[in-house]
GROMACS .gro file of C-alpha atoms in nm:
model
  332
    1MET     CA    1  -1.304  -2.402   1.324
    2GLU     CA    2  -1.560  -2.191   1.151
    3PHE     CA    3  -1.553  -1.833   1.214
    4PRO     CA    4  -1.854  -1.619   1.351
    5LYS     CA    5  -2.116  -1.570   1.109
    6SER     CA    6  -2.246  -1.215   1.257
    7ASP     CA    7  -2.092  -0.884   1.355
    8GLN     CA    8  -2.272  -0.923   1.708
    9ASP     CA    9  -2.056  -1.285   1.743
   10ILE     CA   10  -1.743  -1.126   1.721
   11GLY     CA   11  -1.816  -0.758   1.816
   12PHE     CA   12  -1.732  -0.570   1.531
   13THR     CA   13  -1.902  -0.412   1.292
   14SER     CA   14  -1.687  -0.447   0.972
   15ARG     CA   15  -1.798  -0.725   0.755
   16GLN     CA   16  -1.525  -0.661   0.495
   17VAL     CA   17  -1.271  -0.720   0.746
   18THR     CA   18  -1.426  -1.068   0.841
   19HIS     CA   19  -1.452  -1.171   0.499
   20SER     CA   20  -1.087  -1.092   0.432
   21ILE     CA   21  -0.955  -1.300   0.725
   22THR     CA   22  -1.189  -1.581   0.651
   23GLU     CA   23  -1.075  -1.621   0.317
   24ALA     CA   24  -0.709  -1.566   0.363
   25ALA     CA   25  -0.627  -1.829   0.602
   26THR     CA   26  -0.761  -2.067   0.835
   27VAL     CA   27  -0.687  -2.065   1.216
   28PRO     CA   28  -0.350  -2.241   1.295
   29ALA     CA   29  -0.360  -2.548   1.533
   30LEU     CA   30  -0.179  -2.377   1.826
   31ILE     CA   31  -0.454  -2.112   1.834
   32GLU     CA   32  -0.742  -2.382   1.749
   33ASN     CA   33  -0.585  -2.563   2.095
   34ALA     CA   34  -0.577  -2.290   2.267
   35GLY     CA   35  -0.941  -2.258   2.334
   36ASP     CA   36  -1.278  -2.044   2.207
   37ASP     CA   37  -1.142  -1.735   2.397
   38THR     CA   38  -0.813  -1.724   2.227
   39LYS     CA   39  -0.950  -1.833   1.855
   40ARG     CA   40  -1.191  -1.537   1.943
   41ARG     CA   41  -0.900  -1.302   2.036
   42TYR     CA   42  -0.708  -1.412   1.722
   43VAL     CA   43  -0.986  -1.312   1.479
   44GLU     CA   44  -1.039  -0.994   1.689
   45PHE     CA   45  -0.651  -0.918   1.641
   46PHE     CA   46  -0.674  -0.901   1.257
   47ALA     CA   47  -1.003  -0.731   1.236
   48ALA     CA   48  -0.901  -0.472   1.504
   49SER     CA   49  -0.557  -0.381   1.521
   50VAL     CA   50  -0.447  -0.455   1.161
   51ARG     CA   51  -0.668  -0.229   0.952
   52ASN     CA   52  -0.476  -0.229   0.631
   53LYS     CA   53  -0.598  -0.512   0.431
   54ASN     CA   54  -0.241  -0.580   0.257
   55THR     CA   55  -0.072  -0.574   0.607
   56ARG     CA   56  -0.334  -0.777   0.734
   57ARG     CA   57  -0.252  -1.082   0.459
   58ALA     CA   58   0.107  -1.033   0.496
   59TYR     CA   59   0.059  -1.090   0.888
   60LEU     CA   60  -0.201  -1.373   0.850
   61ARG     CA   61   0.074  -1.551   0.641
   62ALA     CA   62   0.373  -1.452   0.888
   63ILE     CA   63   0.116  -1.604   1.184
   64ASP     CA   64   0.051  -1.925   1.003
   65ARG     CA   65   0.414  -1.960   0.900
   66PHE     CA   66   0.526  -1.913   1.245
   67CYS     CA   67   0.287  -2.162   1.406
   68SER     CA   68   0.341  -2.420   1.125
   69TRP     CA   69   0.712  -2.411   1.206
   70MET     CA   70   0.640  -2.438   1.624
   71GLU     CA   71   0.399  -2.728   1.538
   72GLY     CA   72   0.669  -2.913   1.311
   73ARG     CA   73   0.863  -2.908   1.622
   74GLY     CA   74   0.640  -3.065   1.860
   75ILE     CA   75   0.495  -2.732   2.011
   76THR     CA   76   0.095  -2.748   2.061
   77ARG     CA   77   0.038  -2.483   2.342
   78LEU     CA   78   0.111  -2.113   2.286
   79ALA     CA   79   0.196  -2.134   2.660
   80ASP     CA   80   0.506  -2.360   2.575
   81ILE     CA   81   0.691  -2.098   2.338
   82GLU     CA   82   0.962  -1.948   2.476
   83PRO     CA   83   1.181  -1.655   2.357
   84THR     CA   84   1.501  -1.902   2.245
   85MET     CA   85   1.257  -2.086   2.021
   86ILE     CA   86   1.153  -1.775   1.854
   87ALA     CA   87   1.497  -1.664   1.829
   88PHE     CA   88   1.566  -1.994   1.636
   89TYR     CA   89   1.274  -1.945   1.374
   90ILE     CA   90   1.375  -1.615   1.314
   91GLU     CA   91   1.748  -1.709   1.273
   92GLU     CA   92   1.620  -1.963   1.038
   93MET     CA   93   1.412  -1.764   0.829
   94GLN     CA   94   1.717  -1.525   0.734
   95ASP     CA   95   1.841  -1.836   0.559
   96GLY     CA   96   1.562  -1.777   0.275
   97TYR     CA   97   1.396  -1.456   0.350
   98SER     CA   98   1.517  -1.083   0.297
   99LYS     CA   99   1.571  -0.868   0.611
  100ALA     CA  100   1.270  -0.676   0.528
  101SER     CA  101   1.039  -0.989   0.531
  102VAL     CA  102   1.229  -1.140   0.830
  103LYS     CA  103   1.153  -0.806   1.034
  104GLN     CA  104   0.792  -0.788   0.957
  105ASN     CA  105   0.772  -1.166   1.041
  106LEU     CA  106   0.878  -1.080   1.380
  107ALA     CA  107   0.692  -0.753   1.430
  108ALA     CA  108   0.352  -0.983   1.331
  109ILE     CA  109   0.451  -1.228   1.585
  110ARG     CA  110   0.516  -0.956   1.813
  111MET     CA  111   0.188  -0.758   1.784
  112MET     CA  112  -0.038  -1.116   1.808
  113PHE     CA  113   0.164  -1.212   2.126
  114ASP     CA  114   0.117  -0.842   2.286
  115TYR     CA  115  -0.280  -0.884   2.206
  116PHE     CA  116  -0.309  -1.192   2.396
  117VAL     CA  117  -0.160  -1.045   2.672
  118THR     CA  118  -0.351  -0.721   2.690
  119GLY     CA  119  -0.684  -0.965   2.652
  120GLY     CA  120  -0.547  -1.187   2.995
  121LEU     CA  121  -0.475  -1.502   2.771
  122MET     CA  122  -0.084  -1.483   2.853
  123ARG     CA  123   0.105  -1.374   3.120
  124HIS     CA  124   0.405  -1.233   2.902
  125ASN     CA  125   0.501  -1.189   2.554
  126PRO     CA  126   0.769  -1.455   2.462
  127SER     CA  127   0.896  -1.245   2.158
  128LEU     CA  128   0.987  -0.895   2.311
  129SER     CA  129   1.342  -0.998   2.394
  130VAL     CA  130   1.403  -1.127   2.029
  131LYS     CA  131   1.602  -0.912   1.813
  132GLY     CA  132   1.563  -0.897   1.450
  133PRO     CA  133   1.823  -0.836   1.187
  134LYS     CA  134   1.956  -0.521   1.145
  135LEU     CA  135   1.830  -0.354   0.823
  136THR     CA  136   1.946  -0.013   0.705
  137ILE     CA  137   1.770   0.121   0.377
  138VAL     CA  138   1.953   0.440   0.207
  139LYS     CA  139   1.773   0.404  -0.130
  140GLY     CA  140   1.435   0.240  -0.184
  141LYS     CA  141   1.420  -0.014  -0.498
  142THR     CA  142   1.107   0.130  -0.669
  143PRO     CA  143   1.205   0.239  -1.001
  144ALA     CA  144   1.127   0.595  -1.105
  145LEU     CA  145   1.119   0.800  -1.448
  146GLN     CA  146   1.319   1.084  -1.491
  147PRO     CA  147   1.077   1.394  -1.591
  148ILE     CA  148   1.127   1.365  -1.940
  149ASP     CA  149   0.992   0.997  -1.942
  150ALA     CA  150   0.699   1.105  -1.718
  151ARG     CA  151   0.612   1.340  -1.990
  152LEU     CA  152   0.630   1.099  -2.258
  153LEU     CA  153   0.431   0.849  -2.073
  154LEU     CA  154   0.157   1.134  -2.005
  155ASP     CA  155   0.178   1.215  -2.392
  156SER     CA  156   0.141   0.857  -2.489
  157ILE     CA  157  -0.192   0.834  -2.361
  158SER     CA  158  -0.466   0.895  -2.625
  159THR     CA  159  -0.760   1.091  -2.493
  160ASP     CA  160  -0.996   1.021  -2.778
  161THR     CA  161  -1.190   0.773  -2.556
  162VAL     CA  162  -1.301   0.799  -2.178
  163GLY     CA  163  -1.076   0.539  -2.075
  164GLY     CA  164  -0.790   0.726  -2.208
  165LEU     CA  165  -0.889   1.031  -2.011
  166ARG     CA  166  -0.944   0.834  -1.735
  167ASP     CA  167  -0.599   0.691  -1.738
  168LYS     CA  168  -0.410   1.011  -1.803
  169ALA     CA  169  -0.618   1.171  -1.490
  170LEU     CA  170  -0.531   0.900  -1.268
  171ILE     CA  171  -0.154   0.858  -1.347
  172SER     CA  172  -0.125   1.274  -1.371
  173LEU     CA  173  -0.268   1.266  -1.001
  174MET     CA  174  -0.030   1.026  -0.855
  175LEU     CA  175   0.276   1.193  -1.042
  176PHE     CA  176   0.182   1.557  -0.932
  177THR     CA  177   0.026   1.482  -0.585
  178PHE     CA  178   0.251   1.171  -0.495
  179ALA     CA  179  -0.077   0.985  -0.419
  180ARG     CA  180  -0.105   0.642  -0.339
  181ILE     CA  181  -0.289   0.383  -0.574
  182GLY     CA  182  -0.509   0.283  -0.282
  183ALA     CA  183  -0.615   0.662  -0.209
  184ALA     CA  184  -0.639   0.757  -0.527
  185VAL     CA  185  -0.902   0.494  -0.668
  186ALA     CA  186  -1.097   0.537  -0.322
  187MET     CA  187  -1.190   0.905  -0.453
  188ASN     CA  188  -1.538   1.012  -0.483
  189VAL     CA  189  -1.643   1.307  -0.745
  190GLU     CA  190  -1.663   1.566  -0.476
  191ASP     CA  191  -1.296   1.499  -0.362
  192VAL     CA  192  -1.190   1.708  -0.665
  193TYR     CA  193  -1.330   2.082  -0.566
  194GLN     CA  194  -1.260   2.436  -0.646
  195ASN     CA  195  -1.096   2.630  -0.408
  196GLY     CA  196  -1.059   2.998  -0.529
  197ARG     CA  197  -0.936   2.977  -0.890
  198ARG     CA  198  -0.754   2.629  -0.881
  199TYR     CA  199  -0.871   2.273  -0.820
  200TRP     CA  200  -0.785   2.080  -0.509
  201VAL     CA  201  -0.799   1.695  -0.397
  202ARG     CA  202  -0.912   1.535  -0.095
  203LEU     CA  203  -0.727   1.168  -0.049
  204LYS     CA  204  -0.802   0.954   0.246
  205GLU     CA  205  -0.444   0.820   0.346
  206LYS     CA  206  -0.355   0.541   0.593
  207GLY     CA  207  -0.506   0.580   0.931
  208GLY     CA  208  -0.805   0.762   0.788
  209ARG     CA  209  -0.613   1.079   0.799
  210GLU     CA  210  -0.794   1.328   0.523
  211HIS     CA  211  -0.491   1.505   0.308
  212THR     CA  212  -0.581   1.820   0.096
  213LEU     CA  213  -0.340   1.982  -0.169
  214PRO     CA  214  -0.382   2.202  -0.485
  215LEU     CA  215  -0.345   2.006  -0.829
  216ASN     CA  216  -0.029   2.104  -1.043
  217HIS     CA  217  -0.146   2.267  -1.342
  218HIS     CA  218  -0.097   1.944  -1.559
  219ALA     CA  219  -0.297   1.730  -1.304
  220GLU     CA  220  -0.573   2.007  -1.319
  221GLU     CA  221  -0.593   1.995  -1.684
  222ALA     CA  222  -0.625   1.613  -1.716
  223MET     CA  223  -0.886   1.613  -1.413
  224ILE     CA  224  -1.108   1.840  -1.603
  225ALA     CA  225  -1.066   1.693  -1.917
  226TYR     CA  226  -1.178   1.371  -1.741
  227LEU     CA  227  -1.498   1.512  -1.530
  228ASP     CA  228  -1.575   1.680  -1.865
  229GLY     CA  229  -1.556   1.405  -2.079
  230ALA     CA  230  -1.700   1.117  -1.849
  231ASN     CA  231  -1.990   1.404  -1.756
  232LEU     CA  232  -1.901   1.377  -1.406
  233TRP     CA  233  -1.927   1.669  -1.262
  234GLY     CA  234  -2.222   1.671  -0.974
  235GLN     CA  235  -2.219   1.312  -0.901
  236ASN     CA  236  -2.092   1.347  -0.543
  237GLY     CA  237  -2.086   1.021  -0.368
  238THR     CA  238  -1.999   0.852  -0.645
  239PRO     CA  239  -1.674   0.665  -0.773
  240LEU     CA  240  -1.412   0.915  -0.940
  241PHE     CA  241  -1.223   0.666  -1.124
  242ARG     CA  242  -1.426   0.397  -1.262
  243SER     CA  243  -1.428   0.082  -1.441
  244LEU     CA  244  -1.492   0.037  -1.812
  245ASP     CA  245  -1.815  -0.178  -1.915
  246ARG     CA  246  -1.790  -0.412  -2.217
  247LYS     CA  247  -1.870  -0.127  -2.440
  248ARG     CA  248  -1.569   0.053  -2.335
  249ASN     CA  249  -1.797   0.306  -2.131
  250LEU     CA  250  -1.758   0.400  -1.776
  251SER     CA  251  -1.961   0.171  -1.553
  252GLU     CA  252  -2.081   0.289  -1.197
  253ASN     CA  253  -1.853   0.082  -1.012
  254ARG     CA  254  -1.502   0.178  -0.878
  255MET     CA  255  -1.203   0.100  -1.030
  256ALA     CA  256  -1.036  -0.161  -0.855
  257ALA     CA  257  -0.666  -0.115  -0.740
  258GLU     CA  258  -0.542  -0.427  -0.879
  259TYR     CA  259  -0.666  -0.320  -1.229
  260SER     CA  260  -0.535   0.055  -1.176
  261ARG     CA  261  -0.191  -0.143  -1.106
  262TRP     CA  262  -0.223  -0.360  -1.426
  263MET     CA  263  -0.325  -0.031  -1.630
  264ILE     CA  264  -0.015   0.148  -1.512
  265LYS     CA  265   0.224  -0.126  -1.629
  266ARG     CA  266   0.053  -0.163  -1.920
  267ARG     CA  267   0.041   0.233  -2.032
  268ALA     CA  268   0.406   0.236  -1.944
  269ARG     CA  269   0.521  -0.073  -2.178
  270LYS     CA  270   0.288   0.109  -2.445
  271ALA     CA  271   0.539   0.423  -2.429
  272GLY     CA  272   0.831   0.227  -2.458
  273LEU     CA  273   0.944   0.257  -2.099
  274GLY     CA  274   0.999  -0.117  -2.008
  275ASP     CA  275   0.817  -0.334  -1.761
  276GLN     CA  276   0.954  -0.217  -1.439
  277PHE     CA  277   0.746   0.072  -1.408
  278ASN     CA  278   0.431   0.051  -1.135
  279ASN     CA  279   0.190   0.238  -0.937
  280HIS     CA  280   0.481   0.317  -0.694
  281SER     CA  281   0.714   0.438  -0.959
  282CYS     CA  282   0.451   0.722  -0.993
  283ARG     CA  283   0.498   0.860  -0.649
  284ALA     CA  284   0.883   0.779  -0.687
  285SER     CA  285   0.899   0.992  -1.033
  286GLY     CA  286   0.699   1.292  -0.891
  287ILE     CA  287   0.900   1.318  -0.598
  288THR     CA  288   1.218   1.287  -0.785
  289ALA     CA  289   1.099   1.515  -1.030
  290TYR     CA  290   1.001   1.795  -0.733
  291MET     CA  291   1.354   1.730  -0.595
  292MET     CA  292   1.552   1.800  -0.901
  293ALA     CA  293   1.339   2.094  -0.962
  294GLY     CA  294   1.484   2.250  -0.592
  295GLY     CA  295   1.201   2.116  -0.382
  296THR     CA  296   1.286   2.037  -0.048
  297LEU     CA  297   1.244   1.705   0.140
  298GLU     CA  298   1.017   1.865   0.414
  299LYS     CA  299   0.787   1.984   0.151
  300ALA     CA  300   0.783   1.666  -0.039
  301GLN     CA  301   0.698   1.481   0.307
  302GLN     CA  302   0.401   1.682   0.366
  303MET     CA  303   0.268   1.661   0.000
  304ALA     CA  304   0.327   1.265   0.025
  305ALA     CA  305   0.155   1.273   0.354
  306HIS     CA  306   0.434   1.062   0.502
  307ALA     CA  307   0.505   1.009   0.882
  308SER     CA  308   0.875   1.040   0.839
  309SER     CA  309   1.083   1.232   0.580
  310LYS     CA  310   1.304   0.905   0.562
  311THR     CA  311   1.053   0.716   0.390
  312THR     CA  312   1.005   1.023   0.146
  313ASN     CA  313   1.368   0.995   0.094
  314LEU     CA  314   1.326   0.632  -0.029
  315TYR     CA  315   1.146   0.780  -0.334
  316ASN     CA  316   1.373   1.027  -0.417
  317ARG     CA  317   1.582   0.914  -0.731
  318SER     CA  318   1.721   1.284  -0.797
  319SER     CA  319   2.094   1.122  -0.735
  320ASP     CA  320   2.029   0.880  -1.023
  321ALA     CA  321   2.030   1.193  -1.279
  322VAL     CA  322   2.356   1.291  -1.181
  323THR     CA  323   2.498   0.954  -1.189
  324LEU     CA  324   2.371   0.922  -1.552
  325ASP     CA  325   2.525   1.259  -1.653
  326GLU     CA  326   2.843   1.108  -1.554
  327VAL     CA  327   2.879   0.782  -1.722
  328GLU     CA  328   2.768   0.962  -2.031
  329ARG     CA  329   3.121   1.172  -1.964
  330ILE     CA  330   3.292   0.826  -2.047
  331LEU     CA  331   3.407   0.845  -2.414
  332ILE     CA  332   3.512   0.552  -2.534
   0.00000   0.00000   0.00000
């Protein structure tokens, strides 16, 4: 199958979404065999229902894996898929994948079949009665820095160059606002603005939600130094965090999220903090420092723009400091 060449052919306006789908996967034979209406609905499912590009890639892989499994067992028509078959597939997945991965795969399968049902292509969703594995996460796996190490990271960044000013401003923003890397690098210059005597930031979170909050004075200092050093004041409508050109000067291009992740790991290694620190660690470190200073989970949730306090608490490592203090009591 060839994907539609124009926005009009598929009924939506995002060329970026279409490109993301076409470069990530081919249409499984199960979908091909179902006809043009199902193929079109398949493309629309990923374009219209799955807006986050990382989730879209994961769901594409999940659906491709599921269809390949079915095809390998002689199933060539969507209408022939029964709940017991999906249950066997999920059961088999648990032997080689984590519970979280299995649940994500089942979620992708359910959503796709739901989209086919609502489009009038199937009479019922065969995955609705299939239960995934029970998964209870009390504590997240994201490594977090203790406040003293987070300060060491910031202090280790030389601000003699515009690249150093940029990196310190970005890491400070993420540590003190709990911002996601995607939301941070998506900021434009006007998303840092003065409100009274202090500066605030405007972040675009998942689902298109706009999230505003004031900058901690350390983050404000780093941000102003970057805007001054890069001469970015007044350049509204242009990227705040930009890539560097070959001469190590700021370019006109937005800093890519992937490069930002690599930069954060590189800065952490250079500060002597090991290889485990990543962009999620900035969020976890900020939330941990806030909770250790007496902050509340409710306020941390608001600052992180999480829909649930349970998600926020996964980033909280304040109990780790207690554990470290206790093990240091062991004198041998």
